[in-house]
mmCIF file of C-alpha atoms in Angstrom:
data_model
loop_
_atom_site.group_PDB
_atom_site.id
_atom_site.type_symbol
_atom_site.label_atom_id
_atom_site.label_comp_id
_atom_site.label_asym_id
_atom_site.label_seq_id
_atom_site.Cartn_x
_atom_site.Cartn_y
_atom_site.Cartn_z
ATOM 1 C CA MET D 2 142.990 70.651 115.866
ATOM 2 C CA SER D 3 141.564 72.507 118.825
ATOM 3 C CA ALA D 4 142.649 72.292 122.441
ATOM 4 C CA ALA D 5 139.859 69.768 122.929
ATOM 5 C CA GLY D 6 141.179 67.570 120.116
ATOM 6 C CA THR D 7 138.324 67.952 117.671
ATOM 7 C CA SER D 8 138.681 68.715 113.976
ATOM 8 C CA PRO D 9 136.360 71.112 112.151
ATOM 9 C CA ARG D 10 134.715 68.226 110.320
ATOM 10 C CA SER D 11 134.159 65.937 113.307
ATOM 11 C CA ALA D 12 130.527 67.056 113.422
ATOM 12 C CA SER D 13 128.270 68.200 110.607
ATOM 13 C CA ILE D 14 127.770 71.956 110.658
ATOM 14 C CA HIS D 15 124.230 71.565 109.370
ATOM 15 C CA ARG D 16 123.365 68.985 111.997
ATOM 16 C CA LEU D 17 124.620 71.363 114.678
ATOM 17 C CA VAL D 18 122.807 74.339 113.148
ATOM 18 C CA ARG D 19 119.570 72.375 112.982
ATOM 19 C CA ALA D 20 119.895 71.362 116.637
ATOM 20 C CA ASN D 21 120.710 74.948 117.533
ATOM 21 C CA ASN D 22 117.613 76.189 115.723
ATOM 22 C CA ALA D 23 115.475 73.699 117.622
ATOM 23 C CA VAL D 24 116.666 75.265 120.875
ATOM 24 C CA TRP D 25 116.076 78.758 119.497
ATOM 25 C CA ALA D 26 112.565 77.667 118.525
ATOM 26 C CA ALA D 27 112.006 76.857 122.195
ATOM 27 C CA MET D 28 113.122 80.382 123.120
ATOM 28 C CA TYR D 29 112.318 82.783 120.292
ATOM 29 C CA TYR D 30 111.074 81.667 116.886
ATOM 30 C CA ASP D 31 107.407 81.927 116.041
ATOM 31 C CA GLU D 32 107.946 79.431 113.222
ATOM 32 C CA LEU D 33 110.611 76.894 112.300
ATOM 33 C CA VAL D 34 110.078 75.187 108.944
ATOM 34 C CA ASP D 35 112.205 72.058 108.744
ATOM 35 C CA THR D 36 112.814 70.310 105.402
ATOM 36 C CA ASP D 37 115.490 67.938 104.168
ATOM 37 C CA GLY D 38 117.127 70.690 102.117
ATOM 38 C CA TYR D 39 116.868 73.725 104.405
ATOM 39 C CA GLN D 40 115.297 75.323 107.456
ATOM 40 C CA LEU D 41 113.322 78.569 107.560
ATOM 41 C CA THR D 42 113.188 80.608 110.761
ATOM 42 C CA TYR D 43 110.749 83.389 111.582
ATOM 43 C CA MET D 44 110.237 85.679 114.547
ATOM 44 C CA ALA D 45 107.934 88.683 114.574
ATOM 45 C CA ASP D 46 109.305 91.910 116.068
ATOM 46 C CA ALA D 47 112.881 90.710 115.547
ATOM 47 C CA ASP D 48 115.638 93.271 116.047
ATOM 48 C CA ALA D 49 118.270 91.373 114.023
ATOM 49 C CA GLY D 50 118.331 89.595 110.682
ATOM 50 C CA TYR D 51 119.509 86.245 111.996
ATOM 51 C CA TYR D 52 116.066 85.517 113.449
ATOM 52 C CA ASN D 53 114.557 85.473 109.938
ATOM 53 C CA CYS D 54 116.476 83.551 107.292
ATOM 54 C CA ALA D 55 116.985 80.239 105.516
ATOM 55 C CA GLN D 56 119.631 78.091 107.186
ATOM 56 C CA ALA D 57 121.355 74.732 106.648
ATOM 57 C CA VAL D 58 120.691 75.034 102.908
ATOM 58 C CA SER D 59 122.055 71.795 101.493
ATOM 59 C CA ARG D 60 120.529 72.012 98.019
ATOM 60 C CA SER D 61 120.068 74.863 95.603
ATOM 61 C CA GLY D 62 117.918 75.570 92.621
ATOM 62 C CA PRO D 63 115.055 77.849 91.578
ATOM 63 C CA ASP D 64 112.555 75.868 93.642
ATOM 64 C CA VAL D 65 114.532 76.422 96.844
ATOM 65 C CA LEU D 66 114.821 80.176 96.358
ATOM 66 C CA ALA D 67 111.168 80.348 95.325
ATOM 67 C CA ALA D 68 110.152 78.640 98.569
ATOM 68 C CA VAL D 69 112.382 80.941 100.646
ATOM 69 C CA GLU D 70 111.073 84.052 98.918
ATOM 70 C CA ALA D 71 107.422 83.034 99.160
ATOM 71 C CA PHE D 72 107.759 82.273 102.880
ATOM 72 C CA TYR D 73 109.261 85.636 103.812
ATOM 73 C CA ALA D 74 107.152 87.640 101.360
ATOM 74 C CA ALA D 75 104.046 86.305 103.107
ATOM 75 C CA ARG D 76 105.424 87.754 106.344
ATOM 76 C CA GLY D 77 106.431 91.100 104.881
ATOM 77 C CA LEU D 78 110.157 90.441 105.132
ATOM 78 C CA PRO D 79 113.028 90.373 102.634
ATOM 79 C CA PRO D 80 114.283 86.841 101.933
ATOM 80 C CA ALA D 81 117.644 85.998 103.492
ATOM 81 C CA VAL D 82 119.966 82.990 103.475
ATOM 82 C CA TYR D 83 122.910 81.905 105.614
ATOM 83 C CA VAL D 84 125.740 80.347 103.589
ATOM 84 C CA ASP D 85 128.315 78.057 105.196
ATOM 85 C CA PRO D 86 130.886 75.452 104.088
ATOM 86 C CA GLU D 87 128.226 72.721 103.883
ATOM 87 C CA SER D 88 125.836 74.805 101.771
ATOM 88 C CA ALA D 89 124.932 73.576 98.315
ATOM 89 C CA PRO D 90 127.690 74.162 95.738
ATOM 90 C CA GLY D 91 127.091 77.285 93.729
ATOM 91 C CA LEU D 92 124.661 78.784 96.249
ATOM 92 C CA ARG D 93 126.585 82.058 96.476
ATOM 93 C CA VAL D 94 126.577 82.432 92.708
ATOM 94 C CA GLN D 95 122.865 81.686 92.567
ATOM 95 C CA LEU D 96 122.108 84.217 95.297
ATOM 96 C CA ALA D 97 124.143 86.952 93.627
ATOM 97 C CA ALA D 98 122.431 86.294 90.297
ATOM 98 C CA ALA D 99 119.032 86.549 91.993
ATOM 99 C CA GLY D 100 119.792 89.979 93.455
ATOM 100 C CA TYR D 101 120.939 88.993 96.943
ATOM 101 C CA ALA D 102 123.803 90.877 98.582
ATOM 102 C CA GLU D 103 126.055 89.772 101.409
ATOM 103 C CA ILE D 104 125.444 91.718 104.645
ATOM 104 C CA PRO D 105 128.748 91.628 106.572
ATOM 105 C CA GLY D 106 127.196 92.878 109.810
ATOM 106 C CA GLU D 107 124.981 89.779 110.010
ATOM 107 C CA ALA D 108 127.795 87.233 109.588
ATOM 108 C CA GLU D 109 128.306 84.913 112.529
ATOM 109 C CA ASN D 110 130.927 82.507 113.785
ATOM 110 C CA CYS D 111 130.172 78.909 114.752
ATOM 111 C CA HIS D 112 132.143 77.513 117.690
ATOM 112 C CA LEU D 113 132.453 73.823 118.555
ATOM 113 C CA LEU D 114 133.875 71.937 121.522
ATOM 114 C CA ASP D 115 134.238 68.146 121.593
ATOM 115 C CA LEU D 116 132.934 66.823 124.916
ATOM 116 C CA ARG D 117 133.501 63.134 124.227
ATOM 117 C CA GLY D 118 136.914 62.937 125.879
ATOM 118 C CA PRO D 119 137.708 63.309 129.577
ATOM 119 C CA ALA D 120 137.068 66.687 131.152
ATOM 120 C CA PRO D 121 140.192 68.851 131.470
ATOM 121 C CA ASP D 122 142.000 68.602 134.789
ATOM 122 C CA SER D 123 142.736 72.322 134.918
ATOM 123 C CA ALA D 124 140.572 75.397 135.212
ATOM 124 C CA PRO D 125 137.660 74.377 137.434
ATOM 125 C CA PRO D 126 134.798 76.886 137.299
ATOM 126 C CA GLU D 127 136.193 78.842 140.222
ATOM 127 C CA GLY D 128 139.509 79.285 138.379
ATOM 128 C CA ALA D 129 137.926 81.683 135.906
ATOM 129 C CA LEU D 130 136.968 84.191 138.584
ATOM 130 C CA ARG D 131 138.586 87.456 139.519
ATOM 131 C CA LEU D 132 136.456 87.614 142.648
ATOM 132 C CA PRO D 133 136.731 85.679 145.902
ATOM 133 C CA VAL D 134 134.991 82.383 145.221
ATOM 134 C CA GLU D 135 132.911 82.613 148.384
ATOM 135 C CA ARG D 136 131.128 85.634 146.924
ATOM 136 C CA VAL D 137 129.975 83.831 143.761
ATOM 137 C CA ARG D 138 127.444 81.079 143.216
ATOM 138 C CA ALA D 139 126.139 79.416 140.052
ATOM 139 C CA VAL D 140 122.468 78.379 140.076
ATOM 140 C CA ARG D 141 120.541 76.244 137.623
ATOM 141 C CA LEU D 142 116.912 77.309 137.696
ATOM 142 C CA ALA D 143 114.351 74.629 138.448
ATOM 143 C CA GLY D 144 112.138 75.949 135.649
ATOM 144 C CA PRO D 145 109.858 78.895 134.914
ATOM 145 C CA ASP D 146 108.308 78.615 138.380
ATOM 146 C CA ASP D 147 111.700 79.143 140.012
ATOM 147 C CA PRO D 148 111.699 82.310 142.153
ATOM 148 C CA LEU D 149 114.794 83.454 140.241
ATOM 149 C CA PHE D 150 113.142 83.199 136.812
ATOM 150 C CA PRO D 151 112.135 86.914 136.670
ATOM 151 C CA ALA D 152 115.711 87.810 137.619
ATOM 152 C CA PHE D 153 117.017 85.616 134.796
ATOM 153 C CA ILE D 154 114.841 87.441 132.251
ATOM 154 C CA ASP D 155 115.894 90.806 133.646
ATOM 155 C CA VAL D 156 119.630 90.029 133.690
ATOM 156 C CA ASP D 157 119.558 88.426 130.257
ATOM 157 C CA GLY D 158 117.441 91.154 128.699
ATOM 158 C CA THR D 159 119.520 93.951 130.199
ATOM 159 C CA SER D 160 122.958 92.485 129.510
ATOM 160 C CA ASN D 161 122.074 91.556 125.921
ATOM 161 C CA GLU D 162 120.103 94.773 125.293
ATOM 162 C CA LEU D 163 116.992 92.875 124.203
ATOM 163 C CA PRO D 164 114.074 95.046 123.070
ATOM 164 C CA ASP D 165 110.982 94.746 125.243
ATOM 165 C CA ALA D 166 109.087 92.728 122.625
ATOM 166 C CA VAL D 167 111.921 90.210 122.316
ATOM 167 C CA ARG D 168 112.327 89.999 126.081
ATOM 168 C CA ARG D 169 108.617 89.295 126.523
ATOM 169 C CA LYS D 170 108.732 86.609 123.839
ATOM 170 C CA LEU D 171 111.661 84.888 125.544
ATOM 171 C CA ALA D 172 109.898 84.893 128.914
ATOM 172 C CA GLN D 173 106.636 83.640 127.434
ATOM 173 C CA ASN D 174 108.266 80.813 125.490
ATOM 174 C CA LEU D 175 110.451 79.654 128.358
ATOM 175 C CA ARG D 176 107.337 79.497 130.526
ATOM 176 C CA ALA D 177 105.015 77.724 128.118
ATOM 177 C CA ARG D 178 106.744 76.173 125.093
ATOM 178 C CA ARG D 179 107.815 72.534 125.175
ATOM 179 C CA LEU D 180 109.239 70.940 122.010
ATOM 180 C CA PRO D 181 109.874 67.204 121.473
ATOM 181 C CA GLY D 182 113.522 66.276 121.864
ATOM 182 C CA VAL D 183 114.529 69.718 123.146
ATOM 183 C CA GLU D 184 115.529 70.761 126.657
ATOM 184 C CA VAL D 185 116.344 74.283 127.802
ATOM 185 C CA HIS D 186 118.092 75.006 131.104
ATOM 186 C CA CYS D 187 118.637 78.502 132.520
ATOM 187 C CA PHE D 188 121.629 79.400 134.687
ATOM 188 C CA LEU D 189 122.439 82.476 136.766
ATOM 189 C CA ALA D 190 125.632 83.611 138.457
ATOM 190 C CA LEU D 191 125.004 85.389 141.749
ATOM 191 C CA VAL D 192 127.507 87.740 143.379
ATOM 192 C CA ASP D 193 126.787 88.314 147.064
ATOM 193 C CA GLY D 194 123.357 86.828 146.361
ATOM 194 C CA VAL D 195 122.592 89.266 143.530
ATOM 195 C CA PRO D 196 121.873 87.795 140.040
ATOM 196 C CA VAL D 197 124.349 89.370 137.599
ATOM 197 C CA SER D 198 125.089 86.929 134.747
ATOM 198 C CA SER D 199 122.944 84.597 132.623
ATOM 199 C CA ARG D 200 123.411 81.542 130.442
ATOM 200 C CA VAL D 201 121.151 79.092 128.606
ATOM 201 C CA VAL D 202 122.225 75.521 127.904
ATOM 202 C CA GLY D 203 119.942 73.692 125.507
ATOM 203 C CA PHE D 204 120.044 70.043 124.505
ATOM 204 C CA CYS D 205 119.018 68.520 121.196
ATOM 205 C CA ASP D 206 120.278 65.583 119.126
ATOM 206 C CA GLY D 207 122.978 64.706 121.658
ATOM 207 C CA CYS D 208 124.484 68.200 121.583
ATOM 208 C CA ALA D 209 124.651 71.021 124.098
ATOM 209 C CA LEU D 210 123.702 74.352 122.526
ATOM 210 C CA TYR D 211 124.769 77.553 124.233
ATOM 211 C CA ALA D 212 122.837 80.824 124.095
ATOM 212 C CA GLU D 213 121.871 83.891 126.094
ATOM 213 C CA GLY D 214 125.233 84.494 127.718
ATOM 214 C CA GLY D 215 125.451 87.937 129.257
ATOM 215 C CA THR D 216 126.651 89.865 132.301
ATOM 216 C CA LEU D 217 125.363 93.138 133.706
ATOM 217 C CA PRO D 218 127.711 96.017 132.784
ATOM 218 C CA ALA D 219 128.797 96.729 136.371
ATOM 219 C CA TYR D 220 130.019 93.136 136.776
ATOM 220 C CA ARG D 221 131.896 92.621 133.516
ATOM 221 C CA ARG D 222 135.599 91.703 133.273
ATOM 222 C CA LEU D 223 135.368 89.714 136.505
ATOM 223 C CA GLY D 224 135.381 86.291 134.858
ATOM 224 C CA LEU D 225 131.680 85.653 135.423
ATOM 225 C CA TYR D 226 130.968 84.823 131.759
ATOM 226 C CA ALA D 227 133.646 82.101 131.781
ATOM 227 C CA PHE D 228 132.655 80.965 135.258
ATOM 228 C CA LEU D 229 129.069 80.333 134.192
ATOM 229 C CA MET D 230 130.108 78.864 130.840
ATOM 230 C CA LEU D 231 132.358 76.335 132.582
ATOM 231 C CA HIS D 232 129.515 75.359 134.901
ATOM 232 C CA GLY D 233 127.344 74.866 131.829
ATOM 233 C CA LEU D 234 129.991 72.693 130.191
ATOM 234 C CA ALA D 235 130.291 70.564 133.322
ATOM 235 C CA PHE D 236 126.509 70.185 133.306
ATOM 236 C CA ALA D 237 126.563 69.174 129.621
ATOM 237 C CA ARG D 238 129.269 66.581 130.216
ATOM 238 C CA GLY D 239 127.237 65.170 133.073
ATOM 239 C CA ARG D 240 124.258 64.851 130.736
ATOM 240 C CA GLY D 241 126.333 62.946 128.179
ATOM 241 C CA ALA D 242 126.375 65.581 125.424
ATOM 242 C CA ARG D 243 128.843 64.796 122.622
ATOM 243 C CA PHE D 244 129.480 68.352 121.472
ATOM 244 C CA ALA D 245 128.994 71.887 122.701
ATOM 245 C CA PHE D 246 128.074 74.434 120.041
ATOM 246 C CA GLN D 247 127.360 78.129 119.936
ATOM 247 C CA THR D 248 127.049 80.902 117.392
ATOM 248 C CA ALA D 249 128.104 84.518 117.797
ATOM 249 C CA ALA D 250 128.140 87.657 115.707
ATOM 250 C CA THR D 251 131.640 88.142 114.330
ATOM 251 C CA SER D 252 132.017 91.333 116.395
ATOM 252 C CA ALA D 253 130.817 89.798 119.680
ATOM 253 C CA HIS D 254 133.061 89.620 122.750
ATOM 254 C CA SER D 255 131.955 86.004 123.179
ATOM 255 C CA ASN D 256 134.228 84.951 120.291
ATOM 256 C CA PRO D 257 137.579 85.301 122.124
ATOM 257 C CA ALA D 258 135.913 84.054 125.313
ATOM 258 C CA ALA D 259 134.833 80.842 123.569
ATOM 259 C CA LEU D 260 138.329 80.243 122.197
ATOM 260 C CA LYS D 261 139.862 80.685 125.646
ATOM 261 C CA LEU D 262 137.482 78.028 126.961
ATOM 262 C CA GLY D 263 138.611 75.474 124.371
ATOM 263 C CA PHE D 264 136.050 75.981 121.621
ATOM 264 C CA GLN D 265 137.188 75.977 118.005
ATOM 265 C CA ARG D 266 135.785 78.304 115.384
ATOM 266 C CA VAL D 267 134.678 75.814 112.751
ATOM 267 C CA CYS D 268 133.250 78.286 110.254
ATOM 268 C CA THR D 269 131.840 81.728 109.633
ATOM 269 C CA ARG D 270 128.368 81.845 108.117
ATOM 270 C CA SER D 271 127.774 84.671 105.655
ATOM 271 C CA TYR D 272 124.351 86.299 105.484
ATOM 272 C CA TRP D 273 122.765 87.130 102.132
ATOM 273 C CA ARG D 274 119.620 89.211 101.782
ATOM 274 C CA ARG D 275 117.549 90.478 98.869
ATOM 275 C CA SER D 276 115.898 93.875 98.984
ATOM 276 C CA LEU D 277 112.106 94.048 98.883
ATOM 277 C CA VAL D 278 112.368 96.932 96.399
#
């Protein structure tokens, strides 16, 4: 049990992953293929494998792998699959037999926080700070026309080291893309009026999905990541979200930060890829 009182099986991993991918489709993906047995994600000019892979694979068989391989072959990419505890039985064996190899550097943790109970009495957003509270302000942007929107893209792109092509795609999609049943809200933390930390809170299927957390290097280790995350959680509770969910590379600093904020690591997804050769 986590500090929030949720068990790892209190929410379906695949349901959460599917909701998460819907939010990522609003920000990044060029294509999201959604079937009963799996999802396929695609983004051109991606700088990491997790943008392009099969996810939430709940059934296996030659037809599934054939569909995955045909989809990515048509886009000039090697086929890849995320495997998790809810994946179809025997999927790992099938992937290995078909020439796929596990890529440890692409594994990612899934973190879950149950929001259905009362909010904790301790640790208000200001309690996470190692700066005088009067110097810090959290802002939720009104949308892509907000005067702070360019600053959000700059802070997020810089702190997360996004390539220019990926940064442009994020800005374009946040400005223009609207998907049914999906909301995306951008937050900034300002220190002395200067934007220095970013956070996205998306909503889909009753869940709050967290992405794009980052702080400019000169302002790290001041509690701004937690400060903005706690504001996002308060916002999600106010919107009636049942769960908060986020994914992170296994090496990311956001993993211990999430645990300190009450999230529970519910699984690690392994990434399997087949060479084009």
